[in-house]
Short mmCIF file of C-alpha atoms and ligand atoms in Angstrom, two decimals:
data_model
loop_
_atom_site.label_atom_id
_atom_site.label_comp_id
_atom_site.label_asym_id
_atom_site.label_seq_id
_atom_site.Cartn_x
_atom_site.Cartn_y
_atom_site.Cartn_z
CA MET A 260 24.35 -50.50 2.78
CA THR A 261 23.24 -47.00 1.90
CA ARG A 262 20.39 -46.94 -0.59
CA ALA A 263 20.61 -44.02 -3.01
CA GLY A 264 18.45 -41.08 -2.04
CA ILE A 265 17.13 -42.74 1.10
CA ALA A 266 17.93 -41.15 4.44
CA ALA A 267 18.94 -43.11 7.52
CA ALA A 268 15.91 -43.83 9.70
CA GLY A 269 17.53 -42.99 13.01
CA LEU A 270 20.80 -42.17 14.71
CA ARG A 271 22.04 -45.78 14.89
CA GLU A 272 21.57 -46.39 11.18
CA GLU A 273 23.27 -43.06 10.53
CA LEU A 274 26.28 -43.99 12.68
CA ASP A 275 26.52 -47.32 10.83
CA ARG A 276 26.67 -45.40 7.55
CA PHE A 277 29.39 -43.13 8.92
CA ALA A 278 31.40 -46.12 10.14
CA ALA A 279 31.12 -47.83 6.74
CA ALA A 280 32.30 -44.63 5.01
CA GLY A 281 35.24 -44.16 7.40
CA LEU A 282 33.61 -41.05 8.84
CA LEU A 283 33.29 -42.16 12.48
CA LEU A 284 35.81 -41.61 15.26
CA ARG A 285 35.26 -43.76 18.35
CA VAL A 286 36.45 -42.56 21.75
CA GLU A 287 36.51 -45.61 24.00
CA HIS A 288 37.94 -44.11 27.20
CA PRO A 289 35.51 -42.50 29.65
CA VAL A 290 35.22 -38.71 29.39
CA SER A 291 33.55 -36.17 31.62
CA ALA A 292 30.28 -34.49 30.61
CA ARG A 293 31.69 -31.22 31.95
CA PHE A 294 33.78 -29.64 29.14
CA GLU A 295 35.74 -32.81 28.32
CA ALA A 296 33.33 -34.32 25.78
CA CYS A 297 32.96 -30.96 24.01
CA ALA A 298 36.73 -30.43 24.07
CA HIS A 299 37.25 -33.83 22.41
CA ALA A 300 34.57 -33.12 19.81
CA ALA A 301 36.09 -29.72 19.01
CA GLU A 302 39.59 -31.18 18.67
CA ALA A 303 38.30 -34.03 16.48
CA GLY A 304 37.34 -31.45 13.84
CA ASP A 305 34.26 -31.51 11.69
CA ALA A 306 35.07 -34.09 9.04
CA ARG A 307 34.13 -37.08 11.23
CA ALA A 308 31.34 -37.81 13.66
CA VAL A 309 32.49 -38.80 17.14
CA LEU A 310 30.97 -41.61 19.19
CA PHE A 311 31.95 -41.62 22.86
CA ALA A 312 31.49 -44.96 24.62
CA GLU A 313 31.06 -43.55 28.13
CA VAL A 314 30.33 -40.01 29.14
CA GLY A 315 29.79 -38.64 32.62
CA SER A 316 28.44 -40.39 35.69
CA ALA A 317 25.60 -41.79 33.57
CA ALA A 318 28.35 -43.64 31.62
CA ARG A 319 26.19 -43.37 28.54
CA ALA A 320 27.24 -43.28 24.90
CA VAL A 321 27.22 -39.83 23.30
CA ALA A 322 27.31 -38.94 19.60
CA MET A 323 28.69 -35.59 18.47
CA ASN A 324 29.58 -33.80 15.22
CA THR A 325 27.10 -35.94 13.27
CA THR A 326 26.32 -32.89 11.09
CA GLY A 327 29.92 -31.64 11.04
CA SER A 328 30.24 -31.53 7.25
CA ARG A 329 28.24 -31.62 4.06
CA ALA A 330 29.76 -35.06 3.43
CA LEU A 331 28.41 -36.37 6.77
CA VAL A 332 24.93 -34.96 6.17
CA ALA A 333 24.91 -36.32 2.61
CA THR A 334 26.04 -39.76 3.84
CA SER A 335 23.16 -39.79 6.31
CA LEU A 336 20.70 -38.76 3.61
CA GLY A 337 22.09 -41.25 1.09
CA VAL A 338 22.96 -38.64 -1.55
CA ARG A 339 26.12 -37.20 -3.09
CA PRO A 340 27.23 -34.06 -1.25
CA GLU A 341 26.55 -31.83 -4.27
CA ASP A 342 23.01 -33.20 -4.55
CA PHE A 343 22.02 -32.31 -1.00
CA ALA A 344 19.97 -29.19 -1.80
CA GLU A 345 18.09 -30.81 -4.69
CA ARG A 346 17.15 -33.81 -2.54
CA TYR A 347 16.14 -31.64 0.40
CA LEU A 348 13.97 -29.50 -1.87
CA GLU A 349 12.29 -32.63 -3.21
CA ALA A 350 11.37 -33.64 0.35
CA LEU A 351 10.22 -30.12 1.19
CA SER A 352 8.01 -30.01 -1.90
CA ALA A 353 6.61 -33.56 -1.55
CA PRO A 354 6.41 -34.22 2.18
CA VAL A 355 5.45 -37.70 3.40
CA PRO A 356 3.24 -37.42 6.49
CA PRO A 357 4.05 -39.50 9.59
CA GLU A 358 2.11 -42.62 10.51
CA ALA A 359 1.41 -44.57 13.67
CA TRP A 360 3.95 -47.18 14.79
CA PRO A 361 2.37 -50.51 13.72
CA ALA A 362 0.97 -52.36 16.75
CA GLU A 363 2.15 -55.73 15.40
CA ARG A 364 5.74 -54.59 15.84
CA GLY A 365 5.26 -54.53 19.63
CA ALA A 366 6.65 -51.84 21.91
CA PRO A 367 8.56 -49.15 19.99
CA PRO A 368 12.32 -48.86 20.64
CA VAL A 369 11.95 -45.51 22.38
CA HIS A 370 9.79 -47.14 25.07
CA GLU A 371 12.20 -49.95 25.92
CA ILE A 372 13.04 -48.11 29.14
CA VAL A 373 10.43 -45.91 30.82
CA VAL A 374 10.97 -43.83 33.96
CA GLU A 375 8.11 -41.71 35.26
CA GLY A 376 7.39 -39.02 37.84
CA GLU A 377 9.53 -38.86 40.94
CA ASP A 378 11.86 -41.57 39.65
CA ILE A 379 13.22 -39.25 36.96
CA ASP A 380 16.62 -37.70 37.55
CA LEU A 381 17.87 -35.95 34.43
CA THR A 382 21.06 -34.96 36.23
CA THR A 383 22.20 -38.57 36.74
CA MET A 384 20.34 -40.53 34.06
CA LEU A 385 21.54 -38.51 31.06
CA PRO A 386 25.05 -37.27 30.25
CA VAL A 387 23.89 -33.69 29.71
CA LEU A 388 26.96 -31.74 28.62
CA THR A 389 28.44 -28.51 29.93
CA HIS A 390 29.87 -26.71 26.91
CA HIS A 391 31.72 -23.47 27.58
CA GLU A 392 33.73 -21.94 30.40
CA HIS A 393 31.10 -19.53 31.75
CA ASP A 394 27.95 -21.50 30.89
CA GLY A 395 25.60 -21.81 33.83
CA GLY A 396 25.93 -25.62 33.95
CA PRO A 397 24.73 -28.53 31.81
CA TYR A 398 22.45 -27.74 28.84
CA ILE A 399 20.40 -29.93 26.52
CA THR A 400 21.05 -28.33 23.12
CA SER A 401 20.28 -31.08 20.61
CA GLY A 402 16.73 -31.85 21.76
CA VAL A 403 13.98 -31.41 19.19
CA VAL A 404 10.88 -30.15 20.98
CA PHE A 405 7.59 -31.61 19.73
CA GLY A 406 4.55 -29.47 20.43
CA GLU A 407 0.91 -29.80 19.39
CA HIS A 408 -1.97 -27.36 19.48
CA ASP A 409 -5.39 -27.61 17.78
CA GLY A 410 -4.20 -30.40 15.51
CA VAL A 411 -1.02 -28.57 14.49
CA ARG A 412 2.32 -30.22 15.26
CA ASN A 413 5.58 -28.32 15.49
CA LEU A 414 9.26 -29.25 15.76
CA SER A 415 11.84 -26.75 16.99
CA TYR A 416 14.95 -26.40 19.15
CA HIS A 417 14.99 -24.82 22.58
CA ARG A 418 18.01 -24.92 24.82
CA MET A 419 17.24 -26.42 28.22
CA GLN A 420 19.32 -25.65 31.29
CA LEU A 421 19.23 -28.41 33.91
CA ARG A 422 18.01 -26.97 37.20
CA GLY A 423 17.14 -30.10 39.16
CA PRO A 424 16.23 -33.75 38.74
CA ARG A 425 13.04 -32.97 36.81
CA GLU A 426 13.23 -29.29 36.02
CA THR A 427 14.94 -27.25 33.31
CA GLY A 428 14.81 -23.77 31.91
CA ILE A 429 13.60 -23.56 28.32
CA VAL A 430 14.19 -20.67 25.94
CA VAL A 431 11.25 -20.12 23.57
CA VAL A 432 11.74 -17.28 21.08
CA GLN A 433 8.66 -15.83 19.27
CA ARG A 434 8.21 -18.48 16.63
CA HIS A 435 5.90 -21.50 16.29
CA LEU A 436 6.22 -23.12 19.71
CA HIS A 437 5.82 -19.68 21.23
CA ARG A 438 2.46 -19.38 19.53
CA MET A 439 1.35 -22.61 21.23
CA LEU A 440 2.73 -21.36 24.51
CA GLU A 441 0.76 -18.11 24.24
CA ALA A 442 -2.46 -20.12 23.96
CA ALA A 443 -1.44 -22.18 27.00
CA ASP A 444 -0.62 -19.00 28.95
CA ALA A 445 -4.00 -17.50 28.04
CA ALA A 446 -5.75 -20.62 29.37
CA ASP A 447 -3.27 -20.81 32.28
CA GLU A 448 -2.67 -24.47 31.38
CA PRO A 449 0.73 -26.17 31.15
CA LEU A 450 1.81 -26.88 27.56
CA PRO A 451 2.64 -30.56 27.02
CA VAL A 452 5.80 -31.10 24.98
CA ALA A 453 8.14 -33.99 24.20
CA VAL A 454 11.85 -33.50 23.69
CA ALA A 455 13.45 -36.01 21.33
CA ILE A 456 17.20 -36.55 21.64
CA GLY A 457 19.49 -38.78 19.56
CA LEU A 458 18.35 -38.14 15.99
CA ASP A 459 19.61 -38.51 12.43
CA ALA A 460 20.50 -35.55 10.19
CA GLY A 461 17.16 -35.62 8.36
CA MET A 462 15.27 -35.09 11.59
CA LEU A 463 17.74 -32.48 12.86
CA LEU A 464 17.61 -30.42 9.65
CA ALA A 465 13.83 -30.68 9.28
CA ALA A 466 13.34 -29.33 12.80
CA ALA A 467 15.57 -26.36 11.95
CA THR A 468 13.87 -25.51 8.67
CA SER A 469 12.79 -21.91 8.95
CA GLY A 470 9.22 -20.67 9.17
CA SER A 471 9.36 -19.18 5.66
CA ALA A 472 9.77 -22.67 4.16
CA ALA A 473 7.80 -24.48 6.86
CA PRO A 474 5.05 -22.06 7.96
CA TYR A 475 2.90 -22.62 11.06
CA GLY A 476 0.73 -25.66 10.37
CA PHE A 477 3.31 -27.34 8.10
CA ASP A 478 4.43 -30.52 9.84
CA GLU A 479 8.24 -30.64 9.73
CA LEU A 480 8.02 -34.46 10.07
CA GLY A 481 6.77 -34.57 6.47
CA ILE A 482 10.22 -33.42 5.32
CA VAL A 483 11.80 -36.29 7.24
CA GLY A 484 9.35 -38.73 5.63
CA GLY A 485 10.25 -37.29 2.23
CA LEU A 486 13.96 -37.74 2.90
CA ARG A 487 13.48 -41.33 4.08
CA ARG A 488 10.91 -42.11 1.41
CA GLU A 489 8.83 -43.62 4.19
CA PRO A 490 6.72 -42.11 6.95
CA VAL A 491 8.22 -41.34 10.34
CA ARG A 492 6.64 -43.67 12.88
CA LEU A 493 4.99 -42.10 15.90
CA VAL A 494 3.80 -43.50 19.20
CA PRO A 495 1.66 -41.87 21.88
CA GLY A 496 3.63 -40.32 24.72
CA ARG A 497 3.36 -42.05 28.12
CA THR A 498 2.39 -38.96 30.10
CA VAL A 499 1.58 -36.29 27.50
CA PRO A 500 -1.25 -36.20 24.91
CA LEU A 501 1.04 -36.02 21.90
CA GLN A 502 2.88 -38.29 19.50
CA VAL A 503 6.60 -38.96 19.86
CA PRO A 504 9.03 -40.45 17.30
CA ALA A 505 9.56 -44.19 17.75
CA CYS A 506 13.08 -43.89 16.33
CA ALA A 507 14.50 -41.35 18.83
CA GLU A 508 17.14 -42.64 21.24
CA ILE A 509 15.65 -40.68 24.13
CA VAL A 510 12.43 -38.74 24.76
CA ILE A 511 11.80 -36.46 27.71
CA GLU A 512 8.08 -35.80 28.17
CA GLY A 513 6.79 -32.96 30.25
CA HIS A 514 5.17 -29.55 30.39
CA ILE A 515 6.17 -25.94 30.02
CA LEU A 516 4.63 -24.17 32.99
CA PRO A 517 2.14 -21.43 32.10
CA ASN A 518 2.92 -17.81 32.95
CA THR A 519 6.12 -18.82 34.75
CA ARG A 520 9.63 -17.49 34.31
CA ALA A 521 12.89 -18.10 36.10
CA GLU A 522 16.53 -17.03 35.86
CA GLU A 523 18.30 -18.67 32.93
CA GLY A 524 21.91 -18.65 31.77
CA PRO A 525 24.57 -17.70 31.22
CA PHE A 526 24.88 -19.55 27.94
CA ALA A 527 27.31 -18.94 25.07
CA GLU A 528 25.08 -18.25 22.05
CA PHE A 529 26.00 -19.32 18.55
CA ASP A 530 27.91 -16.11 17.87
CA GLY A 531 30.01 -16.78 20.97
CA SER A 532 28.46 -14.09 23.19
CA TYR A 533 26.97 -15.00 26.59
CA GLU A 534 23.26 -14.58 27.21
CA HIS A 535 21.25 -14.68 30.37
CA GLY A 536 17.85 -13.53 31.47
CA SER A 537 14.49 -14.72 32.59
CA GLU A 538 13.08 -17.68 30.67
CA ARG A 539 10.38 -20.34 30.73
CA VAL A 540 10.36 -23.46 32.93
CA PHE A 541 9.96 -27.11 31.88
CA ARG A 542 9.04 -29.96 34.21
CA ALA A 543 9.59 -33.59 33.13
CA SER A 544 6.90 -36.23 33.61
CA ALA A 545 8.57 -39.16 31.82
CA LEU A 546 11.99 -40.17 30.52
CA THR A 547 11.86 -42.92 27.90
CA MET A 548 14.80 -44.51 26.09
CA ARG A 549 16.04 -47.26 23.89
CA ARG A 550 18.24 -49.85 25.57
CA GLY A 551 21.80 -48.52 25.44
CA ALA A 552 20.44 -45.15 24.38
CA ILE A 553 22.90 -42.81 22.68
CA TYR A 554 22.69 -39.21 23.89
CA GLN A 555 23.53 -36.47 21.39
CA GLY A 556 25.71 -33.46 22.09
CA LEU A 557 25.76 -30.22 20.09
CA VAL A 558 28.10 -27.35 20.86
CA SER A 559 26.59 -23.90 20.47
CA GLY A 560 28.25 -21.99 17.63
CA SER A 561 29.98 -25.10 16.28
CA VAL A 562 30.09 -26.07 12.62
CA PRO A 563 27.68 -28.99 13.28
CA GLN A 564 25.15 -26.46 14.60
CA LEU A 565 25.70 -24.02 11.72
CA ASN A 566 25.09 -26.88 9.29
CA ILE A 567 21.82 -27.84 10.98
CA MET A 568 20.58 -24.26 10.94
CA GLY A 569 21.93 -23.30 7.54
CA LEU A 570 21.94 -26.21 5.10
CA PRO A 571 18.12 -26.17 4.68
CA ASN A 572 18.60 -22.61 3.35
CA GLU A 573 20.15 -24.06 0.20
CA ALA A 574 16.91 -25.84 -0.68
CA VAL A 575 14.88 -22.76 0.16
CA LEU A 576 17.05 -20.63 -2.13
CA LEU A 577 17.04 -23.23 -4.89
CA ARG A 578 13.24 -23.14 -4.88
CA ALA A 579 12.99 -19.34 -4.77
CA ILE A 580 15.53 -18.75 -7.54
CA ARG A 581 14.20 -21.54 -9.74
CA ALA A 582 10.73 -19.95 -9.63
CA ALA A 583 12.21 -16.88 -11.35
CA VAL A 584 15.06 -18.40 -13.38
CA PRO A 585 14.48 -22.04 -14.40
CA GLY A 586 18.13 -22.56 -15.36
CA VAL A 587 19.45 -22.46 -11.78
CA GLU A 588 21.50 -25.60 -11.12
CA ARG A 589 23.21 -25.50 -7.73
CA VAL A 590 23.24 -23.36 -4.61
CA HIS A 591 26.00 -23.27 -2.00
CA VAL A 592 25.36 -21.34 1.21
CA THR A 593 28.91 -21.09 2.50
CA LEU A 594 30.25 -21.91 5.94
CA GLY A 595 32.34 -18.73 5.95
CA GLY A 596 29.11 -16.77 5.60
CA LEU A 597 27.77 -18.65 8.66
CA ARG A 598 25.52 -20.70 6.35
CA LYS A 599 23.16 -17.77 6.03
CA PHE A 600 24.80 -14.59 4.72
CA HIS A 601 26.60 -15.68 1.54
CA ALA A 602 25.42 -17.82 -1.34
CA ILE A 603 26.97 -19.00 -4.60
CA VAL A 604 24.52 -19.92 -7.31
CA SER A 605 25.22 -21.59 -10.63
CA VAL A 606 22.87 -20.91 -13.53
CA ARG A 607 22.57 -22.25 -17.04
CA THR A 608 21.72 -18.82 -18.47
CA ARG A 609 19.22 -18.83 -21.34
CA ILE A 610 18.39 -15.19 -21.91
CA ALA A 611 20.04 -11.90 -21.00
CA GLY A 612 19.00 -10.80 -17.51
CA ASP A 613 18.86 -14.33 -16.01
CA ALA A 614 21.81 -13.70 -13.68
CA ALA A 615 20.50 -10.38 -12.33
CA ASP A 616 17.03 -11.84 -11.84
CA ALA A 617 18.59 -14.81 -10.01
CA ILE A 618 20.24 -12.31 -7.67
CA VAL A 619 16.96 -10.54 -6.89
CA ALA A 620 15.11 -13.85 -6.44
CA ALA A 621 17.78 -15.08 -4.03
CA PHE A 622 17.41 -12.04 -1.80
CA ALA A 623 13.63 -12.39 -1.87
CA GLY A 624 13.96 -16.09 -1.01
CA HIS A 625 16.03 -15.72 2.15
CA ARG A 626 16.03 -12.59 4.20
CA ASP A 627 19.36 -13.12 5.95
CA LEU A 628 21.20 -13.29 2.64
CA LYS A 629 23.64 -10.42 2.19
CA GLN A 630 25.88 -11.47 -0.68
CA VAL A 631 25.21 -13.68 -3.67
CA VAL A 632 27.60 -14.60 -6.46
CA VAL A 633 26.09 -16.01 -9.66
CA VAL A 634 28.32 -18.17 -11.84
CA ASP A 635 27.79 -20.23 -14.98
CA HIS A 636 26.62 -23.84 -14.80
CA ASP A 637 30.10 -25.21 -15.56
CA VAL A 638 31.60 -23.60 -12.42
CA ASP A 639 31.63 -25.81 -9.31
CA VAL A 640 29.87 -23.73 -6.64
CA PHE A 641 31.64 -25.76 -3.93
CA ASP A 642 35.12 -24.94 -5.28
CA ALA A 643 36.08 -21.53 -3.82
CA GLU A 644 38.97 -21.11 -6.25
CA ALA A 645 36.82 -21.85 -9.26
CA VAL A 646 34.26 -19.29 -8.06
CA GLU A 647 36.97 -16.69 -7.52
CA ARG A 648 38.34 -17.42 -11.00
CA ALA A 649 34.86 -16.77 -12.42
CA VAL A 650 34.67 -13.47 -10.54
CA ALA A 651 38.17 -12.59 -11.79
CA THR A 652 37.45 -13.35 -15.44
CA ALA A 653 33.72 -12.80 -15.98
CA PHE A 654 32.67 -10.01 -13.61
CA GLN A 655 32.76 -6.29 -14.42
CA PRO A 656 31.98 -4.20 -11.33
CA ASP A 657 30.41 -1.25 -13.14
CA ARG A 658 27.73 -3.38 -14.78
CA GLY A 659 27.78 -6.72 -12.94
CA LEU A 660 27.34 -5.45 -9.41
CA VAL A 661 23.80 -5.34 -8.04
CA LEU A 662 23.45 -3.20 -4.91
CA LEU A 663 20.21 -3.37 -2.98
CA PRO A 664 19.09 -0.58 -0.67
CA ARG A 665 18.86 -1.01 3.06
CA GLY A 666 16.73 -3.89 4.29
CA ARG A 667 16.38 -5.79 7.55
CA GLY A 668 19.67 -7.23 8.79
CA ASN A 669 20.52 -10.07 11.17
CA PRO A 670 21.85 -8.94 14.56
CA VAL A 671 24.79 -11.35 14.31
CA ASP A 672 26.16 -8.98 11.65
CA ARG A 673 28.17 -6.36 13.59
CA SER A 674 28.18 -3.95 10.63
CA LEU A 675 24.45 -3.13 10.65
CA ASP A 676 23.29 0.46 10.95
CA PRO A 677 21.96 1.41 14.40
CA ASP A 678 18.42 0.88 13.05
CA GLY A 679 19.29 -2.77 12.28
CA THR A 680 19.39 -2.42 8.51
CA THR A 681 21.85 -3.76 5.97
CA SER A 682 22.46 -3.30 2.25
CA ARG A 683 22.91 -6.31 0.00
CA MET A 684 25.23 -7.14 -2.85
CA GLY A 685 24.91 -9.39 -5.87
CA ILE A 686 27.83 -10.24 -8.15
CA ASP A 687 27.07 -11.38 -11.67
CA ALA A 688 30.08 -13.49 -12.61
CA THR A 689 28.44 -15.16 -15.61
CA ARG A 690 29.72 -14.90 -19.17
CA PRO A 691 27.54 -13.27 -21.82
CA VAL A 692 24.55 -15.51 -22.58
CA GLY A 693 25.32 -18.01 -25.33
CA SER A 694 29.11 -17.82 -25.03
CA GLU A 695 31.00 -21.08 -24.73
CA PRO A 696 32.91 -22.06 -21.59
CA PRO A 697 36.67 -21.42 -22.00
CA VAL A 698 38.45 -24.49 -23.33
CA ARG A 699 40.62 -26.13 -20.64
CA ALA A 700 43.95 -27.30 -22.03
CA ARG A 701 44.50 -30.99 -21.31
CA ILE A 702 47.69 -33.01 -21.18
CA PRO A 703 47.08 -36.28 -23.04
CA GLY A 704 47.87 -39.47 -21.12
CA ARG A 705 47.71 -37.90 -17.68
CA ASP A 706 45.09 -40.42 -16.52
CA ARG A 707 47.50 -43.29 -17.30
CA VAL A 708 50.38 -41.95 -15.22
CA ARG A 709 51.39 -44.11 -12.22
CA LEU A 710 53.86 -42.18 -10.08
CA PRO A 711 56.49 -44.16 -8.14
CA ALA A 712 55.55 -44.88 -4.52
CA GLY A 713 57.36 -43.27 -1.59
CA GLY A 714 59.11 -39.94 -1.26
CA GLY A 715 56.33 -38.27 0.69
CA THR A 716 52.94 -38.87 2.18
CA ALA A 717 49.87 -38.81 0.04
CA PRO A 718 47.27 -36.21 0.97
CA PRO A 719 44.08 -37.64 2.44
CA PRO A 720 41.37 -38.45 -0.08
CA GLU A 721 39.38 -35.35 -0.91
CA LEU A 722 35.97 -35.16 0.71
CA SER A 723 34.58 -33.36 -2.30
CA PRO A 724 32.87 -31.01 -2.46
CA ARG A 725 34.60 -28.73 0.02
CA GLY A 726 32.47 -26.81 2.45
C1 FMN B 828 20.91 -26.15 17.83
C2 FMN B 828 19.86 -25.11 17.81
C3 FMN B 828 19.52 -24.45 18.96
C4 FMN B 828 18.51 -23.51 19.00
N1 FMN B 828 18.16 -22.95 20.17
C5 FMN B 828 17.04 -22.20 20.25
C6 FMN B 828 16.55 -21.75 21.50
O1 FMN B 828 17.15 -21.97 22.55
N2 FMN B 828 15.39 -21.05 21.53
C7 FMN B 828 14.68 -20.79 20.38
O2 FMN B 828 13.60 -20.22 20.47
N3 FMN B 828 15.16 -21.15 19.17
C8 FMN B 828 16.31 -21.86 19.09
N4 FMN B 828 16.77 -22.31 17.87
C9 FMN B 828 16.09 -21.85 16.65
C10 FMN B 828 14.77 -22.54 16.34
O3 FMN B 828 14.49 -23.67 17.05
C11 FMN B 828 14.71 -22.87 14.88
O4 FMN B 828 14.81 -21.68 14.16
C12 FMN B 828 13.45 -23.59 14.45
O5 FMN B 828 13.53 -23.85 13.08
C13 FMN B 828 12.20 -22.82 14.70
O6 FMN B 828 11.13 -23.65 14.33
P1 FMN B 828 9.69 -23.07 14.00
O7 FMN B 828 9.81 -22.34 12.68
O8 FMN B 828 8.85 -24.30 13.89
O9 FMN B 828 9.29 -22.18 15.10
C14 FMN B 828 17.82 -23.20 17.80
C15 FMN B 828 18.17 -23.84 16.63
C16 FMN B 828 19.16 -24.79 16.62
C17 FMN B 828 19.49 -25.49 15.33
MN1 MN B 829 7.35 -24.85 12.60
#
């Protein structure tokens, strides 16, 4: 049973919650790890998670689309979909630090199976998926990379291209893990890392929370602890001097080689364009798993990936706007805006100027944001038609439009100026402060109507809120 406000403590518990809520599609026939699993996941759509019984020559179970919708993420976190951002912000603001796996519980699940050194063969032991037509082979895309340096832990994602039984490429952009890698390069020492695969939504979202909300030195695992209302349990790695999560399905331990680069790619990035170049190299020293470990697949550019990267932005925005305008109620960072460019914010306005200040605070809170629509508290930010109705009936362009001058844009946006800048737009679709919401005409007795059965198929139950 799902306890209110308490996140699933691992992928298996999450899948149980999905199954209980009718949000899990099981594929029992064997499918290939090359394209076929991804093709099935794409065709299945985003409303349900997919659990494959047997993928690839490893014949291992694979979970996909576990973050395909707000409803799935909310089910995993034990909250109503509309309460996601509030709950995530609570965890971000009151993190619960991880603790050691208690010795009296014996060996942790993630160490039920341990393979070390020369015995490791990532190409046969894991069903690593090949995603797109021109990708340069199988890629680990859902692995959360744990790094530690000078007492600082970091969680982040880094795509890993399989290159041999124990070797992969690893793409490390200039963020937190890169900082650790620079120190390792300077000392010419390999950087120990552990790659956790097979994780619940709380862990996946925490690892993707951006550096502005989780600066260097902030342990992303604290967010997970906050979401679960209990600390994440950690155990020492078998071959690396860092802690790994006891609840992961799979952990690959190893090192990023210092001052070493090798050809990497091609790989279809999240905007659908292929990338290749010269990237870092990872060498595995241990592969540890739970019995019957479930691998996790994540297609680049898919809705499940956009949700992982973008849903934490709602909490970040909620915090930033609330600091300026206490009456902010809900934030929706839309899927159409790639979960980063467009936000809808509802505000219980108290004094004139609240809506415009909410717009400015939103842009200050999240740099990628390009368009924000502010509506009154009685408008459902997840209902696109209701938002449009508010714009249609409460917004006056000559005084409700806030245009910001050119700031830094995101390269995914093809409309940027050649210098990489963008302008930004806020739409104040709130009524004058103090005015009452329009009265909605009701038809008495509608709730007692029982229509005759038959004569058409009922639409599927609404997975409210949309988006
Ligand atoms: C599915 C997924 C794949 C990603 N792939 C990469 C990658 O290959 N290389 C990279 O440097 N960042 C990648 N990122 C982005 C970062 O891992 C992500 O922004 C993370 O929050 C950075 O953490 P940090 O702030 O602790 O550095 C990916 C993110 C996601 C969600
Ligand atoms: Mn970080």
